[in-house]
Amino acid sequence: MIKKCLFPVAGYGTRFLPATKSMPKEMLPIVNKPLVQYGVEEAIAAGMTTCAMVTGRGKRAIADHFDISFELEHQISGTGKEVYLESIREVLDRGVFTMVRQREMKGLGHAILTGEVLIGHEPFGVVLSDDLCLNEGPGVLSQMAELYRQFRCSIVAIQEVPMEDVHKYGVIAGESLKDGIYRVDEMVEKPDASVAPSNLAIIGRYILTPDIFDILRETPPGANGEVQLTDALQTQARQGCVMAYRFKGRRFDCGSVPGFVEATNFVYENHYSRS
Ligand code: G1P
């Protein structure tokens, strides 16, 4: 029912310099697959086959990745190496890719608003590809799309984090409805541990209803002087309803070097086919 997923992929990747000097951070591989492709596969598996990318300068490798490489197809076709192209061929068969450029970096909220032209007036998913989420069963976006059918409002993915880490995240508080599902009544972006309403941190998976765009237009810059999606969601929670969902699966913070290395080891041990 939700057909589109937005990928804000315009960020600089400063923590991975110099690797990210001329290469988008979303193209860094976890073993043999770029980070962004994991997110795209998760979205497509959830039925969100239109992948809308909010890109920026220096991100052309992402657009090229989700297109045919004619020379490569020509060279490899009919050889034993075709197996290496299988996953990206499947993505290209099933997905449609649309792009818009974010010209100025004014925060996640601004990136989402820049994607409005690609989304239109319908509910949509959001993947922050720095957060790699893996699950044996249905992926996190599939789990959230299922919940959307029930609640018909915006949903954020959450995870418990140590209190000393809450300042890195958007943090929610709310009424627990049933196992792992909360109705949000408070949301704060990157709070100090001393004022954080809980240790339930927002992870980079969202389902958003399109009224978020009008709210974002009216949302002033918040933490770090940036337009924060968390602030807009707080308004949406006050005006109507936002749910938070403690998802099933593992999440790796691939925006940090230790998380990236942990994900690499995990994927190599558990998902990489050595054949
Ligand atoms: C963004 C969001 C934050 C969320 C985090 C998840 O922050 O603003 O609310 O908790 O992603 O990764 P960023 O990591 O871009 O600073």
mmCIF file of C-alpha atoms and ligand atoms in Angstrom:
data_model
loop_
_atom_site.group_PDB
_atom_site.id
_atom_site.type_symbol
_atom_site.label_atom_id
_atom_site.label_comp_id
_atom_site.label_asym_id
_atom_site.label_seq_id
_atom_site.Cartn_x
_atom_site.Cartn_y
_atom_site.Cartn_z
ATOM 1 C CA MET A 1 0.000 0.000 0.000
ATOM 2 C CA ILE A 2 2.949 2.322 0.689
ATOM 3 C CA LYS A 3 4.721 2.528 -2.639
ATOM 4 C CA LYS A 4 7.474 5.087 -2.143
ATOM 5 C CA CYS A 5 10.496 5.362 0.087
ATOM 6 C CA LEU A 6 12.648 8.439 0.553
ATOM 7 C CA PHE A 7 16.421 8.176 0.961
ATOM 8 C CA PRO A 8 18.141 11.331 2.203
ATOM 9 C CA VAL A 9 21.639 10.717 0.842
ATOM 10 C CA ALA A 10 23.116 14.201 0.595
ATOM 11 C CA GLY A 11 25.232 14.150 3.802
ATOM 12 C CA TYR A 12 29.007 14.596 3.731
ATOM 13 C CA GLY A 13 30.285 11.518 5.592
ATOM 14 C CA THR A 14 32.940 13.546 7.400
ATOM 15 C CA ARG A 15 33.655 10.744 9.858
ATOM 16 C CA PHE A 16 34.887 8.552 7.022
ATOM 17 C CA LEU A 17 37.290 11.022 5.412
ATOM 18 C CA PRO A 18 39.418 10.633 3.403
ATOM 19 C CA ALA A 19 37.432 7.646 2.014
ATOM 20 C CA THR A 20 34.437 9.919 1.425
ATOM 21 C CA LYS A 21 36.337 12.786 -0.176
ATOM 22 C CA SER A 22 35.146 11.983 -3.691
ATOM 23 C CA MET A 23 32.902 8.989 -2.967
ATOM 24 C CA PRO A 24 29.460 9.165 -1.330
ATOM 25 C CA LYS A 25 29.454 7.624 2.152
ATOM 26 C CA GLU A 26 26.347 5.647 1.131
ATOM 27 C CA MET A 27 28.502 3.804 -1.422
ATOM 28 C CA LEU A 28 30.923 2.467 1.210
ATOM 29 C CA PRO A 29 30.559 -1.311 1.055
ATOM 30 C CA ILE A 30 29.580 -3.594 3.877
ATOM 31 C CA VAL A 31 31.567 -6.546 2.529
ATOM 32 C CA ASN A 32 30.600 -6.404 -1.170
ATOM 33 C CA LYS A 33 27.423 -4.331 -1.235
ATOM 34 C CA PRO A 34 27.098 -0.553 -0.798
ATOM 35 C CA LEU A 35 25.279 0.558 2.339
ATOM 36 C CA VAL A 36 22.521 2.274 0.371
ATOM 37 C CA GLN A 37 21.704 -0.948 -1.506
ATOM 38 C CA TYR A 38 20.885 -2.694 1.779
ATOM 39 C CA GLY A 39 18.335 0.045 2.497
ATOM 40 C CA VAL A 40 16.919 -0.109 -1.033
ATOM 41 C CA GLU A 41 16.513 -3.898 -0.797
ATOM 42 C CA GLU A 42 14.711 -3.466 2.538
ATOM 43 C CA ALA A 43 12.333 -0.894 0.991
ATOM 44 C CA ILE A 44 11.615 -2.999 -2.097
ATOM 45 C CA ALA A 45 10.960 -6.063 0.074
ATOM 46 C CA ALA A 46 8.362 -3.935 1.914
ATOM 47 C CA GLY A 47 6.640 -3.132 -1.401
ATOM 48 C CA MET A 48 8.114 0.386 -1.611
ATOM 49 C CA THR A 49 9.419 -0.018 -5.136
ATOM 50 C CA THR A 50 9.802 3.684 -5.925
ATOM 51 C CA CYS A 51 13.027 4.770 -4.262
ATOM 52 C CA ALA A 52 13.236 8.560 -4.111
ATOM 53 C CA MET A 53 16.755 9.816 -3.495
ATOM 54 C CA VAL A 54 17.526 13.248 -2.097
ATOM 55 C CA THR A 55 21.080 13.630 -3.328
ATOM 56 C CA GLY A 56 23.606 16.426 -3.495
ATOM 57 C CA ARG A 57 26.792 17.432 -5.228
ATOM 58 C CA GLY A 58 29.331 14.616 -5.422
ATOM 59 C CA LYS A 59 26.691 11.881 -5.262
ATOM 60 C CA ARG A 60 26.503 10.839 -8.888
ATOM 61 C CA ALA A 61 27.911 7.394 -8.063
ATOM 62 C CA ILE A 62 24.583 6.622 -6.349
ATOM 63 C CA ALA A 63 22.575 7.449 -9.481
ATOM 64 C CA ASP A 64 24.985 5.357 -11.559
ATOM 65 C CA HIS A 65 24.749 2.429 -9.143
ATOM 66 C CA PHE A 66 20.989 2.220 -9.661
ATOM 67 C CA ASP A 67 21.267 2.170 -13.429
ATOM 68 C CA ILE A 68 22.522 -0.360 -15.960
ATOM 69 C CA SER A 69 26.269 -0.457 -16.558
ATOM 70 C CA PHE A 70 26.219 -1.376 -20.204
ATOM 71 C CA GLU A 71 29.925 -2.263 -20.489
ATOM 72 C CA LEU A 72 29.801 -4.449 -17.399
ATOM 73 C CA GLU A 73 26.678 -6.289 -18.583
ATOM 74 C CA HIS A 74 28.295 -6.789 -21.975
ATOM 75 C CA GLN A 75 31.585 -8.089 -20.534
ATOM 76 C CA ILE A 76 30.120 -10.383 -17.912
ATOM 77 C CA SER A 77 27.041 -11.713 -19.699
ATOM 78 C CA GLY A 78 27.241 -15.481 -20.197
ATOM 79 C CA THR A 79 30.318 -15.903 -17.955
ATOM 80 C CA GLY A 80 30.651 -17.429 -14.484
ATOM 81 C CA LYS A 81 30.901 -13.913 -13.062
ATOM 82 C CA GLU A 82 27.216 -13.131 -13.666
ATOM 83 C CA VAL A 83 26.462 -14.320 -10.149
ATOM 84 C CA TYR A 84 28.109 -11.157 -8.791
ATOM 85 C CA LEU A 85 25.537 -8.997 -10.547
ATOM 86 C CA GLU A 86 22.517 -10.911 -9.290
ATOM 87 C CA SER A 87 21.551 -8.718 -6.336
ATOM 88 C CA ILE A 88 21.802 -5.410 -8.181
ATOM 89 C CA ARG A 89 20.021 -6.835 -11.247
ATOM 90 C CA GLU A 90 17.119 -7.851 -9.026
ATOM 91 C CA VAL A 91 16.976 -4.379 -7.483
ATOM 92 C CA LEU A 92 16.969 -2.777 -10.945
ATOM 93 C CA ASP A 93 14.248 -5.160 -12.187
ATOM 94 C CA ARG A 94 11.923 -4.360 -9.308
ATOM 95 C CA GLY A 95 12.723 -0.764 -8.375
ATOM 96 C CA VAL A 96 12.211 2.662 -9.926
ATOM 97 C CA PHE A 97 14.658 5.390 -8.911
ATOM 98 C CA THR A 98 13.885 9.086 -8.792
ATOM 99 C CA MET A 99 16.269 11.841 -7.701
ATOM 100 C CA VAL A 100 16.261 15.431 -6.583
ATOM 101 C CA ARG A 101 19.216 17.461 -5.395
ATOM 102 C CA GLN A 102 19.335 19.176 -2.025
ATOM 103 C CA ARG A 103 21.350 22.297 -2.740
ATOM 104 C CA GLU A 104 21.981 23.357 0.853
ATOM 105 C CA MET A 105 22.489 21.159 3.896
ATOM 106 C CA LYS A 106 19.947 22.452 6.387
ATOM 107 C CA GLY A 107 19.209 19.252 8.258
ATOM 108 C CA LEU A 108 17.195 16.044 7.950
ATOM 109 C CA GLY A 109 13.870 17.916 8.041
ATOM 110 C CA HIS A 110 14.987 20.082 5.143
ATOM 111 C CA ALA A 111 16.126 16.987 3.206
ATOM 112 C CA ILE A 112 12.704 15.364 3.692
ATOM 113 C CA LEU A 113 10.968 18.552 2.538
ATOM 114 C CA THR A 114 13.225 18.633 -0.539
ATOM 115 C CA GLY A 115 11.886 15.156 -1.365
ATOM 116 C CA GLU A 116 8.258 16.330 -1.397
ATOM 117 C CA VAL A 117 8.346 16.779 -5.160
ATOM 118 C CA LEU A 118 9.170 13.066 -5.552
ATOM 119 C CA ILE A 119 6.618 11.822 -3.014
ATOM 120 C CA GLY A 120 3.482 13.899 -3.572
ATOM 121 C CA HIS A 121 0.474 13.394 -1.337
ATOM 122 C CA GLU A 122 0.787 9.845 -0.076
ATOM 123 C CA PRO A 123 2.287 8.048 2.936
ATOM 124 C CA PHE A 124 5.918 7.045 2.429
ATOM 125 C CA GLY A 125 8.830 5.284 4.053
ATOM 126 C CA VAL A 126 12.161 6.879 4.980
ATOM 127 C CA VAL A 127 15.482 5.074 5.240
ATOM 128 C CA LEU A 128 18.603 6.657 6.711
ATOM 129 C CA SER A 129 21.100 4.293 5.167
ATOM 130 C CA ASP A 130 23.718 4.893 7.889
ATOM 131 C CA ASP A 131 21.513 2.679 10.041
ATOM 132 C CA LEU A 132 21.872 -0.844 8.697
ATOM 133 C CA CYS A 133 19.009 -2.992 9.968
ATOM 134 C CA LEU A 134 19.073 -6.745 9.526
ATOM 135 C CA ASN A 135 16.495 -9.294 10.568
ATOM 136 C CA GLU A 136 16.061 -13.015 9.971
ATOM 137 C CA GLY A 137 12.342 -12.503 9.270
ATOM 138 C CA PRO A 138 10.661 -9.484 7.614
ATOM 139 C CA GLY A 139 12.799 -6.342 7.414
ATOM 140 C CA VAL A 140 12.116 -3.327 9.622
ATOM 141 C CA LEU A 141 10.235 -1.382 6.910
ATOM 142 C CA SER A 142 8.020 -4.420 6.226
ATOM 143 C CA GLN A 143 7.234 -4.631 9.936
ATOM 144 C CA MET A 144 6.383 -0.911 9.987
ATOM 145 C CA ALA A 145 4.269 -1.041 6.809
ATOM 146 C CA GLU A 146 2.208 -3.745 8.501
ATOM 147 C CA LEU A 147 1.700 -1.492 11.533
ATOM 148 C CA TYR A 148 0.742 1.418 9.290
ATOM 149 C CA ARG A 149 -2.196 -0.624 7.990
ATOM 150 C CA GLN A 150 -3.425 -0.720 11.575
ATOM 151 C CA PHE A 151 -2.723 2.832 12.791
ATOM 152 C CA ARG A 152 -2.699 5.028 9.639
ATOM 153 C CA CYS A 153 -0.343 7.574 11.146
ATOM 154 C CA SER A 154 3.377 8.330 11.156
ATOM 155 C CA ILE A 155 5.569 5.669 12.785
ATOM 156 C CA VAL A 156 9.173 5.907 13.970
ATOM 157 C CA ALA A 157 11.444 2.935 14.618
ATOM 158 C CA ILE A 158 12.980 2.916 18.096
ATOM 159 C CA GLN A 159 15.542 0.985 20.077
ATOM 160 C CA GLU A 160 16.695 1.161 23.684
ATOM 161 C CA VAL A 161 20.153 2.694 23.961
ATOM 162 C CA PRO A 162 22.420 3.281 26.969
ATOM 163 C CA MET A 163 21.530 6.558 28.703
ATOM 164 C CA GLU A 164 25.007 7.953 27.957
ATOM 165 C CA ASP A 165 24.255 7.655 24.219
ATOM 166 C CA VAL A 166 20.873 9.426 24.095
ATOM 167 C CA HIS A 167 22.497 12.733 23.056
ATOM 168 C CA LYS A 168 23.236 11.182 19.639
ATOM 169 C CA TYR A 169 19.580 10.503 18.822
ATOM 170 C CA GLY A 170 16.032 11.713 18.682
ATOM 171 C CA VAL A 171 14.400 10.360 21.852
ATOM 172 C CA ILE A 172 10.719 9.584 22.451
ATOM 173 C CA ALA A 173 8.433 9.091 25.407
ATOM 174 C CA GLY A 174 4.896 7.798 25.276
ATOM 175 C CA GLU A 175 2.257 5.411 26.405
ATOM 176 C CA SER A 176 3.036 1.746 25.823
ATOM 177 C CA LEU A 177 0.014 0.246 24.013
ATOM 178 C CA LYS A 178 1.292 -3.270 23.576
ATOM 179 C CA ASP A 179 4.561 -5.060 23.302
ATOM 180 C CA GLY A 180 7.000 -2.685 21.615
ATOM 181 C CA ILE A 181 4.356 -0.182 20.382
ATOM 182 C CA TYR A 182 4.064 3.282 21.925
ATOM 183 C CA ARG A 183 1.819 6.234 21.269
ATOM 184 C CA VAL A 184 4.273 9.135 21.302
ATOM 185 C CA ASP A 185 3.604 12.176 23.457
ATOM 186 C CA GLU A 186 7.082 13.630 23.603
ATOM 187 C CA MET A 187 10.035 13.746 21.227
ATOM 188 C CA VAL A 188 13.333 15.543 21.648
ATOM 189 C CA GLU A 189 16.249 15.745 19.216
ATOM 190 C CA LYS A 190 19.640 14.986 20.752
ATOM 191 C CA PRO A 191 18.828 15.733 24.419
ATOM 192 C CA ASP A 192 21.339 15.720 27.256
ATOM 193 C CA ALA A 193 21.029 12.552 29.309
ATOM 194 C CA SER A 194 19.919 14.743 32.238
ATOM 195 C CA VAL A 195 16.768 15.938 30.419
ATOM 196 C CA ALA A 196 16.055 13.003 28.078
ATOM 197 C CA PRO A 197 12.472 11.703 28.509
ATOM 198 C CA SER A 198 13.625 8.055 28.162
ATOM 199 C CA ASN A 199 16.322 5.942 26.553
ATOM 200 C CA LEU A 200 14.116 5.008 23.580
ATOM 201 C CA ALA A 201 16.082 6.317 20.608
ATOM 202 C CA ILE A 202 14.798 6.882 17.079
ATOM 203 C CA ILE A 203 16.550 4.710 14.511
ATOM 204 C CA GLY A 204 16.644 5.681 10.837
ATOM 205 C CA ARG A 205 13.404 4.081 9.653
ATOM 206 C CA TYR A 206 10.151 6.024 9.424
ATOM 207 C CA ILE A 207 6.726 5.836 7.861
ATOM 208 C CA LEU A 208 5.454 9.394 7.383
ATOM 209 C CA THR A 209 2.052 10.728 6.421
ATOM 210 C CA PRO A 210 2.261 13.536 3.839
ATOM 211 C CA ASP A 211 0.944 16.264 6.178
ATOM 212 C CA ILE A 212 4.524 16.189 7.523
ATOM 213 C CA PHE A 213 5.542 18.417 4.580
ATOM 214 C CA ASP A 214 3.298 21.323 5.639
ATOM 215 C CA ILE A 215 4.510 20.928 9.217
ATOM 216 C CA LEU A 216 8.156 20.923 8.083
ATOM 217 C CA ARG A 217 7.599 24.162 6.140
ATOM 218 C CA GLU A 218 6.599 25.796 9.428
ATOM 219 C CA THR A 219 9.268 24.147 11.606
ATOM 220 C CA PRO A 220 12.054 26.524 12.670
ATOM 221 C CA PRO A 221 15.661 25.295 12.927
ATOM 222 C CA GLY A 222 16.247 23.333 16.143
ATOM 223 C CA ALA A 223 19.210 21.304 17.458
ATOM 224 C CA ASN A 224 22.486 22.194 15.666
ATOM 225 C CA GLY A 225 20.661 25.055 13.883
ATOM 226 C CA GLU A 226 19.087 22.493 11.511
ATOM 227 C CA VAL A 227 15.461 21.816 10.573
ATOM 228 C CA GLN A 228 14.800 18.644 12.530
ATOM 229 C CA LEU A 229 12.389 15.916 11.455
ATOM 230 C CA THR A 230 11.999 15.057 15.148
ATOM 231 C CA ASP A 231 10.596 18.556 15.863
ATOM 232 C CA ALA A 232 8.065 18.231 13.017
ATOM 233 C CA LEU A 233 7.051 14.788 14.311
ATOM 234 C CA GLN A 234 6.566 16.257 17.768
ATOM 235 C CA THR A 235 4.086 18.750 16.242
ATOM 236 C CA GLN A 236 2.377 15.905 14.379
ATOM 237 C CA ALA A 237 2.129 13.908 17.617
ATOM 238 C CA ARG A 238 0.469 16.876 19.349
ATOM 239 C CA GLN A 239 -1.961 17.527 16.486
ATOM 240 C CA GLY A 240 -2.868 13.906 15.863
ATOM 241 C CA CYS A 241 -0.918 10.739 16.338
ATOM 242 C CA VAL A 242 2.602 9.367 15.983
ATOM 243 C CA MET A 243 3.497 5.811 16.943
ATOM 244 C CA ALA A 244 6.892 4.431 17.913
ATOM 245 C CA TYR A 245 7.802 0.831 17.258
ATOM 246 C CA ARG A 246 10.549 -1.241 18.866
ATOM 247 C CA PHE A 247 11.445 -3.276 15.820
ATOM 248 C CA LYS A 248 12.645 -6.851 15.551
ATOM 249 C CA GLY A 249 16.170 -7.220 14.249
ATOM 250 C CA ARG A 250 19.681 -5.880 14.699
ATOM 251 C CA ARG A 251 20.794 -2.396 13.926
ATOM 252 C CA PHE A 252 24.321 -1.236 13.190
ATOM 253 C CA ASP A 253 25.327 2.406 13.362
ATOM 254 C CA CYS A 254 27.313 2.525 10.131
ATOM 255 C CA GLY A 255 27.712 6.292 10.476
ATOM 256 C CA SER A 256 30.452 5.530 13.010
ATOM 257 C CA VAL A 257 33.643 3.601 12.342
ATOM 258 C CA PRO A 258 33.133 1.017 15.144
ATOM 259 C CA GLY A 259 29.535 0.340 14.014
ATOM 260 C CA PHE A 260 30.677 0.041 10.424
ATOM 261 C CA VAL A 261 33.347 -2.514 11.338
ATOM 262 C CA GLU A 262 30.879 -4.437 13.516
ATOM 263 C CA ALA A 263 28.398 -4.578 10.607
ATOM 264 C CA THR A 264 31.128 -5.706 8.231
ATOM 265 C CA ASN A 265 32.134 -8.578 10.511
ATOM 266 C CA PHE A 266 28.512 -9.557 11.099
ATOM 267 C CA VAL A 267 27.602 -9.607 7.413
ATOM 268 C CA TYR A 268 30.769 -11.475 6.509
ATOM 269 C CA GLU A 269 30.049 -14.153 9.118
ATOM 270 C CA ASN A 270 26.293 -14.462 8.576
ATOM 271 C CA HIS A 271 25.228 -13.301 5.141
ATOM 272 C CA TYR A 272 28.154 -13.364 2.775
ATOM 273 C CA SER A 273 28.182 -16.284 0.411
ATOM 274 C CA ARG A 274 31.805 -17.360 -0.076
ATOM 275 C CA SER A 275 30.980 -19.626 -3.016
HETATM 276 C C1 G1P B 1 19.104 11.428 12.695
HETATM 277 C C2 G1P B 1 17.840 11.932 13.392
HETATM 278 C C3 G1P B 1 17.759 11.363 14.802
HETATM 279 C C4 G1P B 1 17.843 9.846 14.771
HETATM 280 C C5 G1P B 1 19.113 9.398 14.008
HETATM 281 C C6 G1P B 1 19.096 7.890 13.805
HETATM 282 O O1 G1P B 1 20.226 11.988 13.336
HETATM 283 O O2 G1P B 1 17.853 13.352 13.418
HETATM 284 O O3 G1P B 1 16.540 11.758 15.408
HETATM 285 O O4 G1P B 1 17.866 9.351 16.095
HETATM 286 O O5 G1P B 1 19.178 10.013 12.712
HETATM 287 O O6 G1P B 1 20.285 7.460 13.211
HETATM 288 P P1 G1P B 1 21.699 11.979 12.688
HETATM 289 O O7 G1P B 1 22.268 10.621 12.964
HETATM 290 O O8 G1P B 1 21.520 12.257 11.234
HETATM 291 O O9 G1P B 1 22.454 13.057 13.405
#
